[in-house]
Coordinates of C-alpha atoms in Angstrom, one line a residue:
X12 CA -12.7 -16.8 -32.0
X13 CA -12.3 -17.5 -28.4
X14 CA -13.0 -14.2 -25.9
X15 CA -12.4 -13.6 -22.4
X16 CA -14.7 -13.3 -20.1
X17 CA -16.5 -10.3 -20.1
X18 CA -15.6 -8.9 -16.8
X19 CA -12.2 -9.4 -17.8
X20 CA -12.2 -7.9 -21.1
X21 CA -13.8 -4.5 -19.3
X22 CA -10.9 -4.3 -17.0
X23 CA -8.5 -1.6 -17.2
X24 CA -5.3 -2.4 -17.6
X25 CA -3.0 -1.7 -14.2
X26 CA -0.8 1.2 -14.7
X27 CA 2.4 1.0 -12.6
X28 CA 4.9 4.3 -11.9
X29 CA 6.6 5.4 -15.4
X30 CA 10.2 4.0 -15.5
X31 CA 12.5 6.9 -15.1
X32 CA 15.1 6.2 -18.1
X33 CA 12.2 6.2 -20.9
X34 CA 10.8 9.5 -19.8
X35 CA 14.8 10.9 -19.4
X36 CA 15.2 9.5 -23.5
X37 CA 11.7 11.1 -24.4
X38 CA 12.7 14.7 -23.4
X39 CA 15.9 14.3 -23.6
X40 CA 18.1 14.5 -20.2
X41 CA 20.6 13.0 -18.6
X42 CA 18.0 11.8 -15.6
X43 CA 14.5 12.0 -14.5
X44 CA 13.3 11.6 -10.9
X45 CA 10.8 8.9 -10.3
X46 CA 8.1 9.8 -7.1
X47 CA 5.5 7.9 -8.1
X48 CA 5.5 4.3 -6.7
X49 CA 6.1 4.8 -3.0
X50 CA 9.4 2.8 -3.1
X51 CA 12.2 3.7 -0.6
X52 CA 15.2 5.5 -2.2
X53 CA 18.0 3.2 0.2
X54 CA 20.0 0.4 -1.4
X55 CA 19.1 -2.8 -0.4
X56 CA 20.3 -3.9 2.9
X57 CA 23.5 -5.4 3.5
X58 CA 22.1 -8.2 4.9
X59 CA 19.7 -9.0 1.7
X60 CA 22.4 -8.7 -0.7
X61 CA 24.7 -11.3 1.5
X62 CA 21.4 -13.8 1.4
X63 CA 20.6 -13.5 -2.0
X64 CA 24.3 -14.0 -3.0
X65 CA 24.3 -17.3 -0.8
X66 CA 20.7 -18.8 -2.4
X67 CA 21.4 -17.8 -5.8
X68 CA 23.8 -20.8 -6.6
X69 CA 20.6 -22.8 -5.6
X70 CA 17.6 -21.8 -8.1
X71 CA 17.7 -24.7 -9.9
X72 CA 15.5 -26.0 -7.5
X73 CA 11.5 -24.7 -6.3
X74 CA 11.5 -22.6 -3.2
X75 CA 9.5 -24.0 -0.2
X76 CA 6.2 -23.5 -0.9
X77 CA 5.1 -23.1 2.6
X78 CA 7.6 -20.2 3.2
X79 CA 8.8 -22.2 6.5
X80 CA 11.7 -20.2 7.7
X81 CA 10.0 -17.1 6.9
X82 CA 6.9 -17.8 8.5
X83 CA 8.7 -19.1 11.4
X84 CA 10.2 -15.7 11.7
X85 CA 7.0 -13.4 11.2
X86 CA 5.2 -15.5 13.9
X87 CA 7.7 -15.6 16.4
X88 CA 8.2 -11.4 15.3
X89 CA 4.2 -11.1 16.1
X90 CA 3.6 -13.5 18.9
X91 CA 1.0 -15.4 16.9
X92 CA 1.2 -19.3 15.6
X93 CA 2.4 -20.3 12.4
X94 CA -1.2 -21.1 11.5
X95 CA -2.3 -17.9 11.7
X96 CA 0.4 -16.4 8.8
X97 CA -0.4 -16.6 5.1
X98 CA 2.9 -15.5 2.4
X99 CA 2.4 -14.6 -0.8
X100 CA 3.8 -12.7 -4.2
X101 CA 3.2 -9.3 -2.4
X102 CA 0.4 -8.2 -0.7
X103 CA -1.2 -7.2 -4.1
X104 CA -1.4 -11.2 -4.9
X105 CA -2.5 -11.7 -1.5
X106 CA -5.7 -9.7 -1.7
X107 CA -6.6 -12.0 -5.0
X108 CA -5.7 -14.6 -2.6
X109 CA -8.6 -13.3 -0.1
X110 CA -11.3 -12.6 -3.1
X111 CA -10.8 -16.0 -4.6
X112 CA -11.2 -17.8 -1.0
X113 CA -14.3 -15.4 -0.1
X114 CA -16.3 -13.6 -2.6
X115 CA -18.2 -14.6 -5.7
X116 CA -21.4 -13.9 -7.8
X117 CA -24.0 -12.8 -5.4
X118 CA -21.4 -10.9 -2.5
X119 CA -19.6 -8.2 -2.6
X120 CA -16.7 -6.0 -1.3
X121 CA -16.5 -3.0 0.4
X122 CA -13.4 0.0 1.0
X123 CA -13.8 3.6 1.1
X124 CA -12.8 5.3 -2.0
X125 CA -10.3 6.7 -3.5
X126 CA -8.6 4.4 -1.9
X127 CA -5.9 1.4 -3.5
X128 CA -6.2 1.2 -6.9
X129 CA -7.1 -2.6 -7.0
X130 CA -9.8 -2.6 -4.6
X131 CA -12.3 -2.6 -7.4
X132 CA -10.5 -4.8 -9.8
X133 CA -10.6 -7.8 -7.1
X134 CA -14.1 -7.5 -7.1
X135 CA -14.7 -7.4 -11.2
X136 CA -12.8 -10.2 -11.7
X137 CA -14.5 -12.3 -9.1
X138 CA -17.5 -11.0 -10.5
X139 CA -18.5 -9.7 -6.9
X140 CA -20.5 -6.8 -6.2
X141 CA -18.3 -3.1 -5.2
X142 CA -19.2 -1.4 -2.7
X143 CA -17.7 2.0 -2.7
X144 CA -17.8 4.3 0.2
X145 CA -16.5 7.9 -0.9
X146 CA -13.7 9.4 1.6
X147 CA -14.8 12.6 4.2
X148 CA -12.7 15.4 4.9
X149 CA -10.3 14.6 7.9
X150 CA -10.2 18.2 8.6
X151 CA -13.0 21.2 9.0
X152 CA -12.9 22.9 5.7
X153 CA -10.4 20.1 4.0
X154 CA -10.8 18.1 0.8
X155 CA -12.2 14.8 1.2
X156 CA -9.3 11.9 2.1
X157 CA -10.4 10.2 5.2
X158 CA -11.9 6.9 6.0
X159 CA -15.9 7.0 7.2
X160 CA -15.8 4.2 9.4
X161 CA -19.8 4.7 9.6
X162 CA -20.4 5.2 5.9
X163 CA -18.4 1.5 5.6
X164 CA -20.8 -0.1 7.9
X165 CA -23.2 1.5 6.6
X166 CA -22.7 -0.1 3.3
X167 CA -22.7 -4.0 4.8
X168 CA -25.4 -6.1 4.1
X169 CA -26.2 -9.7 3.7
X170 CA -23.7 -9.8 0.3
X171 CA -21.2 -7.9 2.2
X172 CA -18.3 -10.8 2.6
X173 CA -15.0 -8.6 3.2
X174 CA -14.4 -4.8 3.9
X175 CA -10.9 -3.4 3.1
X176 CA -9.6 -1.4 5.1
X177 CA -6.4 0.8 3.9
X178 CA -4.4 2.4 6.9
X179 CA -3.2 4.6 6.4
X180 CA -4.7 5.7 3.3
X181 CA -2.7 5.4 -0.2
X182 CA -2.8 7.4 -1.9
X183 CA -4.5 10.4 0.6
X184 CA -1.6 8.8 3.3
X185 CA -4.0 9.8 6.3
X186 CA -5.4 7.5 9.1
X187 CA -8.0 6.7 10.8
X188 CA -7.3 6.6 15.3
X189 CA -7.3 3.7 17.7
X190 CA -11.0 4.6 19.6
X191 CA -13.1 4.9 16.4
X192 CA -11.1 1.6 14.2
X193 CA -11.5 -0.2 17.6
X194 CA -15.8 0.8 17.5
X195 CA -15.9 -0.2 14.1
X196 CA -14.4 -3.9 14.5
X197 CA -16.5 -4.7 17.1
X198 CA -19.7 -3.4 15.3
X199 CA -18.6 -5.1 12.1
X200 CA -21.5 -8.2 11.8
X201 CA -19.4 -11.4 12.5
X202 CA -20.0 -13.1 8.9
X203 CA -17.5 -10.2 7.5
X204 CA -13.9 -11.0 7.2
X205 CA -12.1 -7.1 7.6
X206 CA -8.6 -6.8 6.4
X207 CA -6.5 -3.8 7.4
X208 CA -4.5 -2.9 4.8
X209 CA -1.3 -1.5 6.2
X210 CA 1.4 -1.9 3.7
X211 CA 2.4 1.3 5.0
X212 CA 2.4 0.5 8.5
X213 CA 6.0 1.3 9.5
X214 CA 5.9 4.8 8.2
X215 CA 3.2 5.7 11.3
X216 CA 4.9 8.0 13.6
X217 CA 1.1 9.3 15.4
X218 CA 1.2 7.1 18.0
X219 CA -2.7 7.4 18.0
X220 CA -2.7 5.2 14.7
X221 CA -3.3 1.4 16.1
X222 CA -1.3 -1.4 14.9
X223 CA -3.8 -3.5 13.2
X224 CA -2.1 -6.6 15.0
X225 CA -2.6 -5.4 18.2
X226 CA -6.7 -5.0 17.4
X227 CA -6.9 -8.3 15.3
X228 CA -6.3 -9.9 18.8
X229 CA -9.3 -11.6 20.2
X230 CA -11.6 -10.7 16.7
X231 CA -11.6 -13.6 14.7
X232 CA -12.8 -12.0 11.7
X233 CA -10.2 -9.6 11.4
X234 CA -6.6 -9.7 9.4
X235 CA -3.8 -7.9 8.9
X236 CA -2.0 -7.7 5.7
X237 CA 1.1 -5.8 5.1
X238 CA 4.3 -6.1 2.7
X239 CA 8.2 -5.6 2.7
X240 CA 8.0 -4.2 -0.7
X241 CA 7.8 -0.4 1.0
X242 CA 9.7 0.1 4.1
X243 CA 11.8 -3.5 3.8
X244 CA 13.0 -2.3 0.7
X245 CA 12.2 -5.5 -1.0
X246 CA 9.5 -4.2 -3.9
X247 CA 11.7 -5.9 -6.8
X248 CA 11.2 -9.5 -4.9
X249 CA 7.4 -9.4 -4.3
X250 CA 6.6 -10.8 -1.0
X251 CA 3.7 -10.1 1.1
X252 CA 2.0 -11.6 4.0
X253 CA -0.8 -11.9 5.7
X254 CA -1.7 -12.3 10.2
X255 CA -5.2 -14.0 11.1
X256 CA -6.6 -14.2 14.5
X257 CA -8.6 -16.8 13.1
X258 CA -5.9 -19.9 12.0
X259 CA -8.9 -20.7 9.4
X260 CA -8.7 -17.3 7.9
X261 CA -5.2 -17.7 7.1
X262 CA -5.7 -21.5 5.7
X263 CA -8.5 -20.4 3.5
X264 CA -5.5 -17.5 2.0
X265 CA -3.6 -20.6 1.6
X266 CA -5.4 -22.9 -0.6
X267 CA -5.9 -20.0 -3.4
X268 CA -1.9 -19.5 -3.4
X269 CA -0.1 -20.2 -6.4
X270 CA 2.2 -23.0 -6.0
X271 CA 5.9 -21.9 -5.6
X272 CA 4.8 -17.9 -6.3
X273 CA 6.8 -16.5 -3.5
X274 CA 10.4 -17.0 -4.5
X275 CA 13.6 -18.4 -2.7
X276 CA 15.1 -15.6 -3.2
X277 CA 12.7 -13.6 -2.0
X278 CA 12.0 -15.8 0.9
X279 CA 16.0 -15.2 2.2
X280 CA 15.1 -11.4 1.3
X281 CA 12.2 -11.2 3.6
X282 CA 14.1 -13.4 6.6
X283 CA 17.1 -11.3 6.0
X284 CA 15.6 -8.2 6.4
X285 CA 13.5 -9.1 9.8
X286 CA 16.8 -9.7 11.2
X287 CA 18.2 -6.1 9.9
X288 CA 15.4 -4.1 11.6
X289 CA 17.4 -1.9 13.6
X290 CA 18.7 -1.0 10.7
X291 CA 15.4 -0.8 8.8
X292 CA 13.7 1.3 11.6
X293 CA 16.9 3.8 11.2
X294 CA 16.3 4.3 7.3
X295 CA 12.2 4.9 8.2
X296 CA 13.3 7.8 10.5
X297 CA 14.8 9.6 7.8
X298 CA 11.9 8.9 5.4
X299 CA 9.5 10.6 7.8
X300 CA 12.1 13.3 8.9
X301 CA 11.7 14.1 5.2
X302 CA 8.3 13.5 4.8
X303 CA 7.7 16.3 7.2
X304 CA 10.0 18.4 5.2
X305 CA 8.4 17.9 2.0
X306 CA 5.4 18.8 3.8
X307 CA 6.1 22.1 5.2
X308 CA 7.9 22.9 2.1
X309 CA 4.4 22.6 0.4
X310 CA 2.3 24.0 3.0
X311 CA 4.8 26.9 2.9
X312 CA 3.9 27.3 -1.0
X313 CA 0.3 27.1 -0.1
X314 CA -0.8 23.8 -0.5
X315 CA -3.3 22.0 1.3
X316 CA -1.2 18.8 2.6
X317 CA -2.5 16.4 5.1
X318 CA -0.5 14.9 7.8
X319 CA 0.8 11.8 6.1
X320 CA 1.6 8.8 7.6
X321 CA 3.2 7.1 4.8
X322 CA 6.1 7.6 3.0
X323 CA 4.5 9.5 0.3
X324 CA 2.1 13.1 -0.1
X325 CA -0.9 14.0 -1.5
X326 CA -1.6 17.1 -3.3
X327 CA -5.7 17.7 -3.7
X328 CA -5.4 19.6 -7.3
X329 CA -8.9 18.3 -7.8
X330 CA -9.3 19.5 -11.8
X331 CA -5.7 20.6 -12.4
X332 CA -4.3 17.2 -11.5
X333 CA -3.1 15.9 -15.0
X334 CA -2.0 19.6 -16.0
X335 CA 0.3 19.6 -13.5
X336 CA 1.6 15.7 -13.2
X337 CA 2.3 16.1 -16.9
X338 CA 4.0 19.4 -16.6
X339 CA 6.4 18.1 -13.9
X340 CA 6.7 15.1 -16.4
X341 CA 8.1 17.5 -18.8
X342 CA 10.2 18.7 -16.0
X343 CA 11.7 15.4 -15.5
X344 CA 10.0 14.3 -12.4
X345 CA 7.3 11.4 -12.0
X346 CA 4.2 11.6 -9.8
X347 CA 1.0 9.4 -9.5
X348 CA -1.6 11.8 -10.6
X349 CA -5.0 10.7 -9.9
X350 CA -7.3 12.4 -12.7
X351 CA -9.6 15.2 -11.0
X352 CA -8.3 14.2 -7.9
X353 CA -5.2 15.0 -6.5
X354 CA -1.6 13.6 -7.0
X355 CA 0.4 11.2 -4.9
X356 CA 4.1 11.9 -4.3
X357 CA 6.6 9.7 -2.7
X358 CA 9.3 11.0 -0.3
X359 CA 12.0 10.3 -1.9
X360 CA 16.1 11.5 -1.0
X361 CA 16.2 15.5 0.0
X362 CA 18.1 15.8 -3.7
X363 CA 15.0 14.6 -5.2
X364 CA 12.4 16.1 -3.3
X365 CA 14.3 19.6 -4.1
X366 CA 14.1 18.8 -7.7
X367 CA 10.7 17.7 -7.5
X368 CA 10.0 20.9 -5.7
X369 CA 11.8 23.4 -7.7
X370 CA 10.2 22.1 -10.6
X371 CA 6.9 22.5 -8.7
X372 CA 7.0 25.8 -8.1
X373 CA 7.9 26.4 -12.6
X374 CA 4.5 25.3 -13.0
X375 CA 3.1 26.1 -9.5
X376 CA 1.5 30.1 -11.2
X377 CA -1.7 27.4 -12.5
X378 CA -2.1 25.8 -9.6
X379 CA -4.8 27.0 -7.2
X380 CA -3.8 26.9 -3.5
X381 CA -5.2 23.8 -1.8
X382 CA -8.8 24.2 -0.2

């Protein structure tokens, strides 16, 4: 009988948001609410629908595997040469991308933790080493959902090959400031590639909060990787990509690609919708008007939110976390509970955050206020 490898057969299996229309047949309603997979609730953009119309009579044939036209576009977008961008099929494939072309038996990765889900699982199946660096409070008195910048460098030592480095946080949404991310690239040894994850980079309204591109400059062992499955609007096309200050960062992402893996369609997507970001910046301003809503509506019902700066919330139920996810299940709304944690909810329309609220405050009686 043939067997996978063991570190593959020990993974778990990835567990994506619950689609909406099976939960709505389980218990029996005309609709349930999904807030669980930090997608935007907008349409796609004009723009995206008029390029995918005009590629579609052409996918007969591979897309260009080097992404020109839409690497063309992020460079000139960032100031930086074409040999410093990397594509891929999302910014989930391109963090395999970076394992494959820099860890292996014998080094290791390190993030803070909780932090993205497939952090570890990069590791495992590299068979790498995991370094995990538990999250401090961000506030006096708070739960624990913020970077330690110091407990991360800490943690590196001659294994240490790359340090992830989600900001803002998913799913605790908070970020760490310019002056102390700044201190920790320069003190980051040289041999240690550090990529700033910041799929949720467009959602920032603190103007404190860097833009990784701006402190990649000049630190060759830093990347940036971000997506335009969130704010883009592009999360059913997969397409990611990643900015290296060093041009031989970037290369090395590109030999572990998968041929073709980033799709013409998804390719016009992604051009399309860089040339629609007036457009896209006027849809994020609503998500964070609504963010902030959502959380002063919880505050107000005495939860202990943190100032997100992502399109989604966290609620730290600690113990009471699958109690309640599971209640608002049976309420016909879908969270991303985090088991003895806390639970992750995406800003969704103001009709959906009042139903996700309303049904919130049903089950709220069993919910201790937040620390």
């Amino acid at each position: 009988m043939v067997s996978p490898r063991p570190a593959v057969s020990a993974l778990p299996a990835y567990r994506p948001g619950r689609n909406p229309a099976d939960l709505a047949r389980e218990i029996g309603v005309p609709r349930a609410v999904k807030l669980a997979s930090n997608e935007v609730a907008f349409p796609p953009l004009p723009a995206v629908v008029a390029a995918i119309s005009q590629v579609a009579g052409e996918t007969n044939r591979y897309p260009d595997n080097a992404a020109g036209v839409l690497v063309g576009a992020l460079a000139q977008r960032y100031g930086v040469d074409v040999a410093q961008v990397a594509t891929g099929c999302g910014a989930v494939t391109l963090l395999q991308q970076v394992a494959q072309a820099y860890v292996e038996p014998g080094t290791s990765l390190a993030y803070a933790w909780r932090s993205f889900e497939m952090y570890p699982l990069l590791a495992q199946v590299a068979g790498a080493g995991s370094r995990q660096v538990p999250l401090v409070a961000g506030t006096d008195g708070g739960t624990a959902d913020t970077h330690d910048l110091d407990g991360l460098l800490a943690a590196v030592d001659d294994s240490t090959r790359v340090l992830l480095v989600c900001n803002p946080n998913n799913p605790t949404g908070t970020a760490v400031r310019r002056a102390e991310l700044s201190a920790f690239l320069d003190a980051v040894p040289d041999h240690v590639l550090v990529v700033l994850d910041e799929a949720y980079r467009e959602f920032v309204t603190d103007p404190d909060v860097p833009d990784g591109v701006e402190l990649m400059r000049g630190r060759p062992n830093v990347a940036v990787l971000r997506t335009f499955s969130k704010a883009w609007g592009l999360a059913g096309l997969r397409v990611g990509y990643l900015l290296a200050e060093d041009p031989g960062v970037a290369e090395a992402v590109r030999k572990t690609h998968v041929p073709f893996s980033v799709s013409m369609v998804a390719q016009a997507a992604a051009v399309a919708a860089l040339a629609s970001e007036e457009e896209v910046r006027a849809r994020v301003a609503e998500v964070t008007a609504e963010r902030d809503r959502l959380t002063a509506e919880l505050r107000r019902r005495g939860q202990a939110v943190a100032d997100s700066q992502a399109n989604f919330v966290w609620l730290p139920l600690g113990e009471r976390t699958a109690e309640v996810a599971a209640a608002l299940e049976s309420r016909a709304v879908i969270t991303r509970p985090f088991a003895g944690e806390g639970l992750r909810v995406t800003v969704g329309t103001p009709e959906e955050d009042d139903l996700f609220l309303a049904a919130f405050d049903e089950v709220a009686a069993g919910v201790p206020a937040g620390r």
